[in-house]
Amino acid sequence: MKSMIFLTRALLLGSAPISAFVLAGAAQAQEVAPEATTGDIVVTGVRAAQEKGIDLKRRSAEIVDAIVAEDIGKLPDVTIADSLQRVPGVQISRTAGEGGRVVIRGAPQVLGTLNGERFINAETIVNSEANFTDIPASLVNGVVVYKSQNASLTDGGVGGVVDLQTIRGLTLKGGLTANIRGELGFGSMVGGVDKKIDGLIGYKPTDDIGMSLGFSYGKSRLASSFQSVELDLVDEYSTWFTPNSVDLNGDGDLADDFLIPNGWNTYVNSRETNRERFGLAYNFNARLNDQLELVADVLYNSMDEKAFGQQLFVNGNFGGRSSLPAYSQATGLPSVLSSVDISDLTEYRHNLVTSFNGLTNGLRAGVQSNLRKTEAINTNLELRFKNDDGFSGSVRWVYGHGTRDSRDMTVAQQTSSAQIAQTEGGEAININPGSIPETLSYPFSIGMGKNALYYNIGDELASLASDPAAWYVHSSWLERTKTKSTQNILRGDGKWENEDDTLSLSFGARYSNRDMDVVREDYFSPSGFGNGVLTKYGEAGYAIGKFIGGTGSALTYDPLPVYGLDSSTLASYVKNVSDFGPVGGLNVTLPLINAKALTDPEAFRDMLYGEGQYIVAPDRTYGVKEKQLSAYMQVNFKGDLSDTIAMSGNVGVRVVNTKLNVRQNIVQSGLLNPDIIVGVDPNHSAYVDLGDRNTKTSRTKALPSINFNVDVGSKLRLKAAYYETQALQPLENLGRSEITFYNTEQIGEDFQRVSSVQRLGNPELDPWFARSGSIAAEWYPNGNTILSLGAFKTQIESYTYQNQSSIMVPDSDGVIRNGATLLTIAQGKGASYYGVEFGYQQSFTFLPSFLKYLGTSITYTFSPSQAGRDAATGEKLILADGSDAPFNDTAKHQVNAVLWYQDSKFQARIAANYLSKLYQGTYGHWSFTPTTGTAGVANWQRPTLYLDFGASYDVNENLQIFVNGSNLTEEAPVNYAFNKAFKHTYNQFERVITAGFRAKF
């Protein structure tokens, strides 16, 4: 009811001023200009781009929205996704502050196509999502978002299709065309200057031959700091930890229990992401004769991304859950400063702590180096033909190849001491002689602020930890994932039209094959035992009590070299760090390994332990071969029902057969690589590959579609659409095997506590499948105005979701204690999302004085959803608070607003994007069990509002200078669970200001 009230008020409040402007404009408007072809290069500027988008929307038989470049190769925002968020019903997610993944009307399965056909995008090799992070926006000349589909469109997008369109040579002006743009960018959180240069060279020697080459190169530095909270538990009455029987909240009893934000993975992280992008787009376009046209395209793009972070663990598992009772016992004061009652959501643990004081006995810190390279090339060769008998068509071959190589290096350091025997029969010695005295006496404070975590360390601990001699390298690990995909597509399309163009028949066939492979490797180094015996984590003391290959006699010593941060070996790698992100209360300077020095992580490990090697993890390595054969037939119609009413549309069906061959490696529990030191935790080793398991499936689906339009006069169009579509599962959902993760041994314990069990792969999963219906009314009072209102509903009959819960499984010594977090991939059915979309775009040419240079674009989407049922159990997915679980990644309210100004020399625009709270699945942990429901405790992203700005001035007809600002308010997502007060994940994104020039020749 509240949502409907919100919708009603929004429409009523917005309709009065909007209607006034629209009617005023209509009164002075002339008839709409004749329709242009989609490929035409039109006049430049934000006004022309908006009007071109309106024209494309009007001429489409489907329900679409279009974004057109303001000039050749100039989309209106920094990234492709940032432009897409202006479209009604489109939501985007951001990484390091830049737009990336695209969701349409709440469905993440959005197909990205290039000039109407599937292409290889290195960002989305293994899933069915649209993510254009690695594609420079300047290589794209327009984007069409299909919210309803027809039979001729390639299937694969449940939410819709996003078609990127590049320049065609025959649409250029005659002769030589060239432009170049250069810009510099400045971030508000990290230093340095971003640089970008792009441009286009086009040549059209005759009316029948044209070609173009677009290029783009850029380097950027982006702040992406974050803080993450993991739960633990403590109470006032248990005796299994020390001290115990302490009043923690000062209420005078010993009967309370608490969930505390002090788990092992509670940390603050200052992170910087560097991206280097390069792209080329080539097109050759020739009209061979009156009947034949040749189109050839090549799109190449690459991205080299380096993310560096330094993090400080709030807990480090030094004080652990004893931190709170130790503080209250020592001071006589409550350690729990604030908490919320969650007794209606969880069993046993009824108080969720949001701020506390505690005592610890040391620190744990770490640095991360995440290196990622992506590269993709896509080619298209197409022959189009058309004769005088009403027959036209095309034959097309599309090829794509993409790779993604990710290496993730982590180095952990601690201030603790450790007694380790380093030689056989030798005495144990303290490997960290400069360690901080390990008394549970150093105060610290934790609190959940509005935009960042509050974390304060007392002066004594901060002073002791500033000495490099207090730290040693506790462990390090390096993991690598190599992904590649290759596709070939051959398709033929035809169309026959009758003489008066009122009826036509479209038909075609398509064959495609895609090979996709994921190889996971871990880096292993010499262990010090010789004979080729290896270790993964480089963790001093780990070998003691473990086994070579998991069998034989337990080891009694560990010869692995140990390095203090004051050692000469690490001298060039250590730096003082005081920036841990915008964390409240934290004022420390600590010696840490320099994350930016880890650009060659293999060399760093080799320096410490000797030359290592990558070994494949067969349980996380898999491949998928997809072969798809489809054919479609579609009837297109149009005609006049009266002098003022006309109809048009299409009805068709696409039949698709999809064959999958999922290759998984066979492994056996306990059968581990014989050369690696390991206990019971397979994550410290690698399974022996026992061969391949191939699972083959074949599915055939008929996908009907109907689009029906009624034109009332020349200004009003009514649209209705129904279609069915499917999308391949993300490949990791098909290929991954079960994995169990363990924490590092805690101080005083000789076993590893299990942390999580992941069951996230099933080769038998059904594809996503959905039925969708839409209606819309579009009013075009003149050529520069549209007022639209639409409604939609999508019933998702098959989908998957990731579920978090708890499971009781043993720790590494076989004893069941606290259990672990269980992550599973589940098949769902019967989910749905529905809603209403409102859009308004207008150029205010009818206003007096300078106001006539203004224009606007305003969109609003209302889209509630529900997640349906678990396909295996039939149970409805209910959250712990008793409400229906929404569909993943959906926000109920979305508002986009753009106000722009353009005169003969100057143009400017300010854009806002608002999302209400966003459902992002469930939040689970071993420390609690939800009281009711089948889905768990909801994980929400709080509402966000992003503001962007741009302005440019034409010095003359060939030179333009500009300035742009993205994320002006430094907005960033914050996630919470249970209650808005419990914010478990904070992100910080920076404001970026760019300035530059654009020249045409």
mmCIF file with all atom_site columns, C-alpha atoms in Angstrom, residues 85 93-99 188-189 223-225 450-452 911-916 941-948 966-975 986-992:
data_model
loop_
_atom_site.group_PDB
_atom_site.id
_atom_site.type_symbol
_atom_site.label_atom_id
_atom_site.label_alt_id
_atom_site.label_comp_id
_atom_site.label_asym_id
_atom_site.label_entity_id
_atom_site.label_seq_id
_atom_site.pdbx_PDB_ins_code
_atom_site.Cartn_x
_atom_site.Cartn_y
_atom_site.Cartn_z
_atom_site.occupancy
_atom_site.B_iso_or_equiv
_atom_site.pdbx_formal_charge
_atom_site.auth_seq_id
_atom_site.auth_comp_id
_atom_site.auth_asym_id
_atom_site.auth_atom_id
_atom_site.pdbx_PDB_model_num
ATOM 1  C CA . GLN A 1 85  ? 21.011 4.362  -16.125 1.00 0.00 ? 85  GLN A CA 1
ATOM 2  C CA . SER A 1 93  ? 25.964 -1.374 -10.320 1.00 0.00 ? 93  SER A CA 1
ATOM 3  C CA . ARG A 1 94  ? 29.294 0.342  -9.886  1.00 0.00 ? 94  ARG A CA 1
ATOM 4  C CA . THR A 1 95  ? 32.810 -0.933 -9.324  1.00 0.00 ? 95  THR A CA 1
ATOM 5  C CA . ALA A 1 96  ? 35.366 1.598  -8.122  1.00 0.00 ? 96  ALA A CA 1
ATOM 6  C CA . GLY A 1 97  ? 32.699 4.232  -8.769  1.00 0.00 ? 97  GLY A CA 1
ATOM 7  C CA . GLU A 1 98  ? 32.297 3.478  -12.484 1.00 0.00 ? 98  GLU A CA 1
ATOM 8  C CA . GLY A 1 99  ? 29.149 1.980  -13.949 1.00 0.00 ? 99  GLY A CA 1
ATOM 9  C CA . SER A 1 188 ? 38.837 13.652 -4.816  1.00 0.00 ? 188 SER A CA 1
ATOM 10 C CA . MET A 1 189 ? 40.376 10.741 -2.870  1.00 0.00 ? 189 MET A CA 1
ATOM 11 C CA . ALA A 1 223 ? 39.374 5.185  -5.068  1.00 0.00 ? 223 ALA A CA 1
ATOM 12 C CA . SER A 1 224 ? 37.484 2.096  -3.959  1.00 0.00 ? 224 SER A CA 1
ATOM 13 C CA . SER A 1 225 ? 37.977 1.843  -0.201  1.00 0.00 ? 225 SER A CA 1
ATOM 14 C CA . LYS A 1 450 ? 26.601 6.591  8.664   1.00 0.00 ? 450 LYS A CA 1
ATOM 15 C CA . ASN A 1 451 ? 29.038 6.268  5.752   1.00 0.00 ? 451 ASN A CA 1
ATOM 16 C CA . ALA A 1 452 ? 32.030 4.469  7.229   1.00 0.00 ? 452 ALA A CA 1
ATOM 17 C CA . ALA A 1 911 ? 21.897 14.319 -14.162 1.00 0.00 ? 911 ALA A CA 1
ATOM 18 C CA . ALA A 1 912 ? 20.618 12.513 -11.079 1.00 0.00 ? 912 ALA A CA 1
ATOM 19 C CA . ASN A 1 913 ? 20.003 8.798  -10.547 1.00 0.00 ? 913 ASN A CA 1
ATOM 20 C CA . TYR A 1 914 ? 18.101 7.582  -7.461  1.00 0.00 ? 914 TYR A CA 1
ATOM 21 C CA . LEU A 1 915 ? 17.523 3.997  -6.349  1.00 0.00 ? 915 LEU A CA 1
ATOM 22 C CA . SER A 1 916 ? 15.503 3.046  -3.296  1.00 0.00 ? 916 SER A CA 1
ATOM 23 C CA . GLN A 1 941 ? 21.730 -1.883 -0.057  1.00 0.00 ? 941 GLN A CA 1
ATOM 24 C CA . ARG A 1 942 ? 20.524 1.431  1.264   1.00 0.00 ? 942 ARG A CA 1
ATOM 25 C CA . PRO A 1 943 ? 19.090 4.049  -1.134  1.00 0.00 ? 943 PRO A CA 1
ATOM 26 C CA . THR A 1 944 ? 21.593 5.831  -3.362  1.00 0.00 ? 944 THR A CA 1
ATOM 27 C CA . LEU A 1 945 ? 21.565 9.133  -5.231  1.00 0.00 ? 945 LEU A CA 1
ATOM 28 C CA . TYR A 1 946 ? 24.280 9.808  -7.816  1.00 0.00 ? 946 TYR A CA 1
ATOM 29 C CA . LEU A 1 947 ? 24.780 13.266 -9.341  1.00 0.00 ? 947 LEU A CA 1
ATOM 30 C CA . ASP A 1 948 ? 26.788 13.958 -12.519 1.00 0.00 ? 948 ASP A CA 1
ATOM 31 C CA . SER A 1 966 ? 30.908 12.339 -12.001 1.00 0.00 ? 966 SER A CA 1
ATOM 32 C CA . ASN A 1 967 ? 29.600 11.312 -8.586  1.00 0.00 ? 967 ASN A CA 1
ATOM 33 C CA . LEU A 1 968 ? 29.628 14.891 -7.326  1.00 0.00 ? 968 LEU A CA 1
ATOM 34 C CA . THR A 1 969 ? 28.489 13.954 -3.798  1.00 0.00 ? 969 THR A CA 1
ATOM 35 C CA . GLU A 1 970 ? 30.855 10.955 -3.437  1.00 0.00 ? 970 GLU A CA 1
ATOM 36 C CA . GLU A 1 971 ? 27.902 8.591  -3.132  1.00 0.00 ? 971 GLU A CA 1
ATOM 37 C CA . ALA A 1 972 ? 28.661 4.903  -2.562  1.00 0.00 ? 972 ALA A CA 1
ATOM 38 C CA . PRO A 1 973 ? 26.656 1.793  -1.639  1.00 0.00 ? 973 PRO A CA 1
ATOM 39 C CA . VAL A 1 974 ? 26.277 0.700  1.987   1.00 0.00 ? 974 VAL A CA 1
ATOM 40 C CA . ASN A 1 975 ? 24.751 -2.671 2.868   1.00 0.00 ? 975 ASN A CA 1
ATOM 41 C CA . TYR A 1 986 ? 30.671 0.184  3.513   1.00 0.00 ? 986 TYR A CA 1
ATOM 42 C CA . ASN A 1 987 ? 32.065 1.424  0.186   1.00 0.00 ? 987 ASN A CA 1
ATOM 43 C CA . GLN A 1 988 ? 33.643 4.760  -0.636  1.00 0.00 ? 988 GLN A CA 1
ATOM 44 C CA . PHE A 1 989 ? 33.723 6.094  -4.206  1.00 0.00 ? 989 PHE A CA 1
ATOM 45 C CA . GLU A 1 990 ? 35.325 9.363  -5.170  1.00 0.00 ? 990 GLU A CA 1
ATOM 46 C CA . ARG A 1 991 ? 34.217 12.396 -7.121  1.00 0.00 ? 991 ARG A CA 1
ATOM 47 C CA . VAL A 1 992 ? 36.048 12.723 -10.454 1.00 0.00 ? 992 VAL A CA 1
#
